[in-house]
Short mmCIF file of C-alpha atoms in Angstrom, two decimals:
data_model
loop_
_atom_site.label_atom_id
_atom_site.label_comp_id
_atom_site.label_asym_id
_atom_site.label_seq_id
_atom_site.Cartn_x
_atom_site.Cartn_y
_atom_site.Cartn_z
CA MET A 1 48.91 -34.78 23.00
CA MET A 2 48.82 -36.49 26.16
CA THR A 3 49.66 -34.80 28.90
CA GLU A 4 49.95 -36.96 31.93
CA PRO A 5 50.80 -36.33 35.60
CA GLU A 6 53.91 -38.23 37.57
CA HIS A 7 52.21 -40.79 39.58
CA SER A 8 53.07 -44.37 40.62
CA ASP A 9 50.50 -46.98 39.16
CA LEU A 10 49.99 -47.78 42.57
CA ALA A 11 46.75 -50.25 42.85
CA LEU A 12 47.47 -51.21 39.36
CA PRO A 13 49.36 -54.52 39.51
CA PRO A 14 52.48 -54.57 36.96
CA GLU A 15 50.95 -57.13 34.30
CA ILE A 16 48.51 -54.40 34.11
CA THR A 17 50.93 -51.18 32.94
CA ARG A 18 52.85 -53.32 30.52
CA MET A 19 48.88 -53.62 28.77
CA ARG A 20 47.82 -51.01 25.83
CA ARG A 21 44.98 -50.55 27.79
CA LEU A 22 41.88 -48.39 26.49
CA ALA A 23 39.13 -46.84 28.79
CA ILE A 24 35.91 -46.24 26.04
CA MET A 25 33.58 -43.71 27.47
CA PRO A 26 30.18 -42.92 25.20
CA ALA A 27 28.87 -39.61 25.99
CA TYR A 28 25.75 -37.98 25.39
CA ASN A 29 25.39 -34.65 26.93
CA GLU A 30 27.59 -35.19 30.06
CA GLU A 31 29.26 -31.63 30.27
CA GLY A 32 28.04 -31.87 33.80
CA SER A 33 30.16 -34.71 34.92
CA ILE A 34 32.63 -35.73 31.81
CA GLY A 35 35.71 -33.98 33.42
CA ALA A 36 35.79 -34.90 36.52
CA VAL A 37 35.32 -38.38 35.68
CA ILE A 38 38.44 -38.21 33.00
CA ASP A 39 40.46 -37.07 35.95
CA GLU A 40 39.51 -39.13 38.26
CA ILE A 41 40.30 -41.98 36.14
CA ARG A 42 43.79 -40.33 35.28
CA ALA A 43 44.45 -40.16 38.82
CA PHE A 44 43.94 -43.52 39.18
CA ASP A 45 45.70 -44.67 36.34
CA PRO A 46 47.67 -42.35 34.79
CA ASN A 47 48.41 -44.26 31.82
CA ILE A 48 45.46 -45.76 30.21
CA GLU A 49 43.94 -44.07 27.11
CA ILE A 50 40.72 -42.51 27.43
CA VAL A 51 38.58 -42.41 24.29
CA VAL A 52 35.55 -40.67 24.69
CA VAL A 53 32.83 -41.36 22.04
CA ASP A 54 30.49 -38.31 22.04
CA ASP A 55 27.34 -39.56 20.55
CA GLY A 56 25.99 -36.42 18.90
CA SER A 57 25.80 -34.15 21.97
CA ALA A 58 24.27 -31.01 21.95
CA ASP A 59 26.08 -29.77 24.66
CA ARG A 60 30.39 -29.02 25.07
CA THR A 61 30.51 -32.76 26.18
CA SER A 62 33.42 -32.92 23.10
CA LYS A 63 34.94 -29.94 23.70
CA ILE A 64 35.53 -30.47 27.74
CA ALA A 65 36.95 -34.25 26.82
CA ARG A 66 39.02 -32.32 24.12
CA SER A 67 40.61 -29.73 26.63
CA ARG A 68 41.44 -33.04 28.86
CA GLY A 69 43.84 -34.26 26.31
CA VAL A 70 41.97 -37.37 25.58
CA HIS A 71 40.92 -39.04 22.37
CA VAL A 72 37.73 -37.77 21.37
CA VAL A 73 35.62 -39.13 18.45
CA THR A 74 32.57 -37.12 17.85
CA LEU A 75 29.88 -38.31 16.00
CA PRO A 76 27.93 -36.59 13.27
CA PHE A 77 24.85 -37.24 15.12
CA ASN A 78 23.15 -39.30 17.98
CA LEU A 79 23.53 -43.13 16.74
CA GLY A 80 22.79 -44.58 19.84
CA ILE A 81 24.56 -46.19 22.93
CA GLY A 82 25.33 -49.61 20.65
CA ALA A 83 26.72 -48.11 17.49
CA ALA A 84 28.43 -45.50 20.15
CA MET A 85 30.22 -48.13 21.98
CA GLN A 86 31.24 -50.16 18.77
CA THR A 87 32.68 -47.03 17.36
CA GLY A 88 35.01 -46.79 20.44
CA PHE A 89 35.92 -50.54 19.75
CA ARG A 90 36.82 -50.09 16.41
CA PHE A 91 38.80 -47.15 17.53
CA ALA A 92 40.47 -50.03 20.07
CA ARG A 93 40.97 -52.40 16.96
CA ALA A 94 42.44 -50.00 14.33
CA ASN A 95 44.73 -48.36 17.65
CA ASP A 96 46.11 -52.05 18.26
CA PHE A 97 44.87 -51.54 22.04
CA ASP A 98 45.44 -55.28 23.90
CA LEU A 99 42.23 -54.28 26.17
CA ALA A 100 39.47 -52.30 26.20
CA VAL A 101 37.23 -51.09 29.34
CA GLN A 102 33.53 -49.63 29.73
CA ILE A 103 33.37 -46.70 31.75
CA ASP A 104 29.84 -44.61 31.64
CA ALA A 105 30.92 -40.81 31.54
CA ASP A 106 28.18 -39.67 34.21
CA GLY A 107 30.26 -41.08 36.89
CA GLN A 108 28.81 -44.21 37.81
CA HIS A 109 31.81 -46.53 37.75
CA ASP A 110 34.44 -45.79 40.19
CA PRO A 111 37.92 -46.32 38.72
CA SER A 112 39.37 -48.02 41.56
CA GLU A 113 37.62 -50.71 40.37
CA LEU A 114 39.68 -51.22 37.51
CA PRO A 115 41.74 -53.52 39.03
CA ALA A 116 39.09 -55.70 39.64
CA VAL A 117 37.27 -55.98 36.43
CA LEU A 118 40.90 -56.30 34.48
CA ALA A 119 42.19 -58.90 36.47
CA PRO A 120 40.61 -61.77 34.77
CA LEU A 121 41.66 -60.77 31.38
CA LEU A 122 45.35 -60.54 32.63
CA ALA A 123 45.17 -63.87 34.59
CA GLY A 124 44.04 -64.97 30.79
CA GLU A 125 40.81 -66.34 33.00
CA ALA A 126 38.00 -64.66 30.85
CA ASP A 127 37.89 -62.69 27.60
CA PHE A 128 35.06 -60.29 28.80
CA VAL A 129 34.39 -59.39 32.33
CA VAL A 130 31.50 -57.87 33.65
CA GLY A 131 31.46 -55.74 36.51
CA SER A 132 28.41 -56.94 38.52
CA ARG A 133 26.14 -54.62 40.89
CA PHE A 134 24.56 -58.02 42.78
CA THR A 135 27.43 -60.42 43.88
CA GLY A 136 28.20 -58.51 46.91
CA ASP A 137 26.84 -55.36 46.97
CA PRO A 138 24.36 -55.21 48.79
CA ALA A 139 23.59 -51.53 49.02
CA PHE A 140 22.86 -51.06 45.29
CA ARG A 141 19.18 -49.65 44.56
CA SER A 142 17.29 -49.46 41.72
CA SER A 143 13.52 -49.29 40.58
CA PHE A 144 11.41 -52.02 40.89
CA THR A 145 11.08 -52.64 37.00
CA ARG A 146 14.31 -52.17 36.54
CA ARG A 147 15.51 -55.02 39.28
CA LEU A 148 12.60 -57.00 37.96
CA GLY A 149 13.88 -56.37 34.46
CA ILE A 150 17.78 -57.23 35.59
CA HIS A 151 17.21 -60.28 37.39
CA LEU A 152 15.13 -61.53 34.00
CA PHE A 153 17.93 -61.40 32.07
CA ALA A 154 20.13 -62.85 34.29
CA VAL A 155 18.05 -65.55 34.89
CA VAL A 156 17.83 -66.28 31.04
CA VAL A 157 20.94 -65.60 29.83
CA SER A 158 22.33 -67.84 32.98
CA ALA A 159 20.43 -70.53 30.94
CA ILE A 160 22.01 -70.03 27.55
CA ALA A 161 25.28 -69.56 29.02
CA HIS A 162 25.52 -72.79 31.54
CA GLN A 163 27.07 -70.63 33.84
CA ARG A 164 25.46 -67.90 36.51
CA LEU A 165 25.24 -64.53 36.14
CA THR A 166 24.08 -62.12 37.70
CA ASP A 167 24.18 -58.90 36.39
CA THR A 168 24.24 -59.11 32.31
CA THR A 169 23.11 -54.98 31.84
CA SER A 170 26.06 -53.65 33.95
CA GLY A 171 27.84 -50.99 31.96
CA PHE A 172 30.80 -51.32 33.50
CA ARG A 173 32.95 -54.40 31.55
CA ALA A 174 35.98 -54.95 30.30
CA VAL A 175 37.57 -57.48 27.11
CA ASN A 176 40.65 -58.60 25.61
CA ARG A 177 41.73 -58.41 22.30
CA ARG A 178 39.19 -61.30 20.90
CA GLY A 179 36.70 -59.09 22.90
CA ILE A 180 37.24 -56.01 20.87
CA ALA A 181 37.44 -57.87 17.58
CA LEU A 182 34.36 -59.39 17.97
CA PHE A 183 32.81 -56.15 19.09
CA ALA A 184 34.25 -54.02 16.52
CA ALA A 185 33.04 -56.35 13.81
CA ASP A 186 29.38 -56.65 15.25
CA TYR A 187 27.41 -55.08 18.07
CA PRO A 188 23.82 -54.74 18.91
CA HIS A 189 21.84 -51.38 18.64
CA ASP A 190 19.86 -50.07 21.32
CA TYR A 191 19.82 -51.87 24.60
CA PRO A 192 23.37 -53.44 24.28
CA GLU A 193 24.48 -54.97 27.21
CA VAL A 194 22.24 -58.18 27.55
CA GLU A 195 22.75 -59.19 24.08
CA THR A 196 26.31 -58.60 23.88
CA THR A 197 26.62 -60.71 26.67
CA VAL A 198 24.61 -63.51 24.58
CA MET A 199 27.18 -62.63 21.56
CA VAL A 200 30.00 -63.37 23.61
CA ILE A 201 29.11 -66.64 24.76
CA LYS A 202 27.85 -67.58 21.40
CA HIS A 203 31.04 -66.78 19.93
CA ARG A 204 32.83 -69.40 22.91
CA LEU A 205 34.58 -66.43 24.17
CA ARG A 206 34.58 -66.67 28.02
CA VAL A 207 32.34 -65.07 30.57
CA LYS A 208 33.29 -63.90 33.91
CA GLU A 209 31.80 -61.54 36.34
CA VAL A 210 33.32 -59.42 39.25
CA PRO A 211 31.39 -57.97 41.97
CA VAL A 212 31.94 -53.89 41.85
CA ARG A 213 30.03 -51.54 43.76
CA MET A 214 28.41 -48.45 41.57
CA ARG A 215 27.97 -44.70 42.53
CA GLU A 216 25.04 -42.66 41.81
CA ARG A 217 25.48 -40.55 38.76
CA ALA A 218 26.92 -37.17 39.45
CA ALA A 219 25.11 -35.73 36.78
CA GLY A 220 22.52 -35.53 34.26
CA ARG A 221 19.53 -38.26 34.17
CA SER A 222 19.70 -41.78 33.24
CA SER A 223 17.84 -42.41 29.92
CA ILE A 224 15.75 -44.85 31.25
CA THR A 225 12.10 -44.34 32.46
CA ALA A 226 9.38 -47.17 33.28
CA LEU A 227 8.33 -47.05 30.06
CA ARG A 228 11.36 -47.39 28.14
CA SER A 229 12.41 -50.17 30.92
CA VAL A 230 9.03 -52.79 29.73
CA TYR A 231 10.40 -51.76 25.88
CA TYR A 232 13.89 -53.06 26.76
CA ILE A 233 12.55 -55.72 28.55
CA PHE A 234 10.59 -57.00 25.47
CA LYS A 235 13.00 -55.99 22.82
CA VAL A 236 15.35 -58.15 24.23
CA LEU A 237 14.07 -60.70 24.76
CA LEU A 238 12.69 -60.72 21.23
CA ALA A 239 16.41 -60.28 20.19
CA LEU A 240 17.75 -63.22 22.19
CA PHE A 241 14.81 -65.48 21.13
CA VAL A 242 15.84 -65.18 17.48
CA ASP A 243 19.17 -65.36 18.50
CA LEU A 244 18.45 -68.68 19.14
CA PHE A 245 17.73 -69.50 15.72
CA ARG A 246 20.84 -68.15 14.50
CA PRO A 247 23.10 -70.42 13.12
CA SER A 248 26.08 -70.90 15.75
CA ASP A 249 28.53 -68.09 15.10
CA ALA A 250 32.24 -68.77 14.60
CA PRO A 251 34.77 -67.33 16.75
CA ALA A 252 36.15 -63.74 16.53
CA GLU A 253 39.17 -64.44 14.80
CA ASP A 254 42.34 -62.28 16.67
CA ALA A 255 42.61 -59.08 14.82
CA MET B 1 -24.45 -52.40 -14.40
CA THR B 2 -22.38 -49.26 -13.23
CA PRO B 3 -22.79 -46.19 -14.45
CA PHE B 4 -20.23 -45.15 -17.55
CA LYS B 5 -19.42 -42.14 -15.43
CA VAL B 6 -17.40 -44.28 -12.70
CA THR B 7 -15.28 -45.44 -15.58
CA ILE B 8 -14.58 -42.35 -16.78
CA ILE B 9 -13.54 -41.18 -13.36
CA ALA B 10 -11.76 -44.16 -12.41
CA SER B 11 -9.82 -44.55 -15.77
CA PHE B 12 -8.54 -40.60 -14.97
CA VAL B 13 -7.40 -41.42 -11.55
CA ALA B 14 -5.47 -44.67 -12.81
CA ALA B 15 -3.76 -42.25 -16.15
CA VAL B 16 -2.81 -39.59 -13.52
CA ILE B 17 -0.93 -42.23 -10.94
CA LEU B 18 0.74 -43.43 -14.51
CA GLY B 19 1.42 -40.00 -14.70
CA ILE B 20 2.82 -39.39 -12.03
CA VAL B 21 5.16 -42.56 -11.80
CA PHE B 22 6.24 -41.65 -15.72
CA GLU B 23 7.15 -38.04 -14.60
CA LEU B 24 9.08 -39.66 -11.67
CA ILE B 25 10.90 -41.84 -13.63
CA ARG B 26 11.76 -39.40 -16.66
CA ARG B 27 13.28 -36.76 -13.50
CA ARG B 28 15.16 -39.91 -12.29
CA ARG B 29 13.16 -39.55 -8.73
CA LEU B 30 12.31 -43.13 -8.34
CA ARG B 31 14.81 -46.12 -9.09
CA GLU B 32 13.54 -49.03 -11.41
CA ARG B 33 12.88 -51.69 -8.96
CA TYR B 34 10.21 -48.73 -7.69
CA ALA B 35 9.60 -47.53 -10.93
CA LEU B 36 8.52 -51.31 -12.64
CA ILE B 37 6.05 -51.77 -9.13
CA TRP B 38 4.43 -48.78 -9.84
CA VAL B 39 3.80 -48.86 -13.41
CA VAL B 40 2.33 -52.49 -13.08
CA THR B 41 0.15 -51.29 -10.14
CA GLY B 42 -1.53 -47.97 -12.63
CA VAL B 43 -1.78 -50.35 -15.64
CA VAL B 44 -3.57 -53.06 -12.91
CA LEU B 45 -6.21 -49.56 -11.78
CA LEU B 46 -6.31 -48.60 -15.35
CA VAL B 47 -7.42 -52.27 -16.59
CA LEU B 48 -9.80 -52.56 -13.90
CA ALA B 49 -10.91 -48.97 -14.23
CA LEU B 50 -11.77 -49.72 -18.37
CA TRP B 51 -12.91 -53.30 -17.96
CA ARG B 52 -15.71 -52.94 -16.17
CA ARG B 53 -16.69 -56.68 -15.82
CA GLY B 54 -12.89 -57.35 -14.83
CA LEU B 55 -13.20 -57.69 -11.23
CA ASN B 56 -16.30 -59.80 -11.27
CA THR B 57 -14.65 -62.26 -13.78
CA VAL B 58 -11.20 -62.27 -11.73
CA ALA B 59 -13.87 -62.94 -8.12
CA GLY B 60 -16.03 -65.32 -10.26
CA TRP B 61 -12.28 -67.24 -10.85
CA MET B 62 -11.77 -67.08 -7.06
CA GLY B 63 -15.54 -68.78 -6.03
CA VAL B 64 -16.32 -64.64 -4.44
CA LYS B 65 -19.67 -64.88 -5.82
CA THR B 66 -21.82 -62.46 -3.20
CA TYR B 67 -19.18 -59.39 -3.03
CA PRO B 68 -16.55 -59.01 -5.82
CA PRO B 69 -15.05 -55.99 -4.72
CA SER B 70 -13.54 -57.87 -1.76
CA VAL B 71 -11.19 -59.47 -4.01
CA PHE B 72 -9.88 -56.17 -5.08
CA PHE B 73 -9.75 -54.72 -1.11
CA ALA B 74 -8.20 -58.22 -0.48
CA ALA B 75 -5.36 -57.89 -3.20
CA ILE B 76 -5.04 -53.79 -2.13
CA LEU B 77 -4.19 -54.70 1.66
CA LEU B 78 -1.70 -57.82 0.99
CA PHE B 79 0.40 -55.43 -1.31
CA VAL B 80 0.43 -52.38 0.52
CA LEU B 81 1.50 -55.06 3.73
CA VAL B 82 4.46 -56.62 1.36
CA LEU B 83 5.35 -53.36 0.22
CA LEU B 84 5.46 -51.73 3.96
CA LEU B 85 7.54 -54.93 4.77
CA HIS B 86 9.82 -54.10 1.79
CA PHE B 87 10.43 -50.92 3.01
CA SER B 88 11.26 -51.46 6.50
CA ILE B 89 13.68 -53.71 5.37
CA VAL B 90 15.00 -51.31 3.15
CA LEU B 91 14.97 -49.05 5.95
CA SER B 92 17.08 -51.00 8.25
CA ARG B 93 19.35 -51.56 5.69
CA LEU B 94 19.84 -47.99 4.94
CA SER B 95 20.29 -46.81 8.71
CA ASP B 96 22.94 -49.60 9.24
CA GLN B 97 24.85 -48.46 6.68
CA ASN B 98 24.39 -44.86 7.84
CA THR B 99 25.80 -45.40 11.32
CA THR B 100 28.64 -47.15 9.36
CA LEU B 101 29.63 -44.53 7.45
CA ALA B 102 28.70 -41.90 10.84
CA GLN B 103 31.04 -44.03 12.61
CA ARG B 104 33.86 -44.43 9.97
CA LEU B 105 33.49 -40.82 9.05
CA ALA B 106 33.71 -39.59 13.35
CA LEU B 107 37.10 -41.92 13.42
CA PHE B 108 38.78 -40.71 10.12
CA GLU B 109 37.99 -37.01 11.65
CA THR B 110 39.85 -38.19 14.85
CA ASP B 111 42.69 -39.49 13.01
CA VAL B 112 43.31 -36.74 10.42
CA LEU B 113 42.91 -34.02 14.14
CA GLU B 114 45.11 -36.22 16.00
CA ARG B 115 48.04 -36.62 13.13
CA GLU B 116 47.54 -32.66 12.87
CA GLN B 117 48.40 -32.30 16.62
CA LYS B 118 50.99 -34.32 16.85
CA LYS B 119 52.29 -32.55 13.67
CA ASP B 120 52.34 -29.15 15.23
CA ALA B 121 53.64 -30.46 18.67
CA ASP B 122 56.36 -31.77 16.55
CA GLU B 123 57.30 -28.75 14.73
CA GLU B 124 57.31 -26.48 17.91
CA PRO B 125 59.89 -28.13 20.21
CA GLY B 126 59.45 -26.77 24.04
#
């Protein structure tokens, strides 16, 4: 079903092309951007497989994605980003992928940053890589509340991790098999980014941040408003606090 | 002494609650564990309605002398709070299970669809 254009993996190191790699794209009403984002990823890396997890969209998201010949998992109703991402990781585990990278369907994540995000996994330096907007990208702009929240989480999570992390809310992230197995088994519900970072640390997976540039959304609107930012901050802090009192989890089994 | 009329009304209300609970159980609209909670609640209400001095007696045991009904209100409040907490737990579990079901269904659907497409592609070469 995959119709791949003739294209050389120019910017990708050869180690990457030997890995079975999956781009997980959670999408909720993203008909305006999803086609272009898929095309762009394909143009950059024709052999990456893409799974679009349509989280109960009311628009033509699934239809457009399917017409591009990618894997499409259509959830029967909206489950939220956490459950949608977990669906993607379950797909990755069931289909035996080596690497999985989360790419947002709104066009924020630049596929040309893929090698940077995947490199630490290939080098065996990390099991979980986050594309950070703060290590070396002064152009990144966001609202005051969001920046406050992001920095607050960075401080808290860095303390838990005993490692300096600058951007725990970034959605541009990649995992190897260990990460896929962990996330397929367990994934937080809403606003999962910070919690997954802590989860990964608790399971003694290695975390690494790489600097990436992010773009403006191609279409649609961010789901994060000022009021939700406040809820986000408290919800995540509560989750992190409760997590401290949980028994230390065993390392994830290799699937 | 409270008027006799109140006893009749209170007993009637308690009896109606018990009747509704019984009917719900009969139609299998209530799971056994909830049925038990509500039957006990109904019986307690009925006992308190019929046994007029009961509330004062119970309040006396607990050392409440000024306003015996406060014991009743406190008990009801606690009961409702515990019940609500229980429902939150049940609701959380149900929504987790619902999520898992939705995920599995969607993945299964994708798998079936892709197998069919692959079969179609294999059957029509070129």
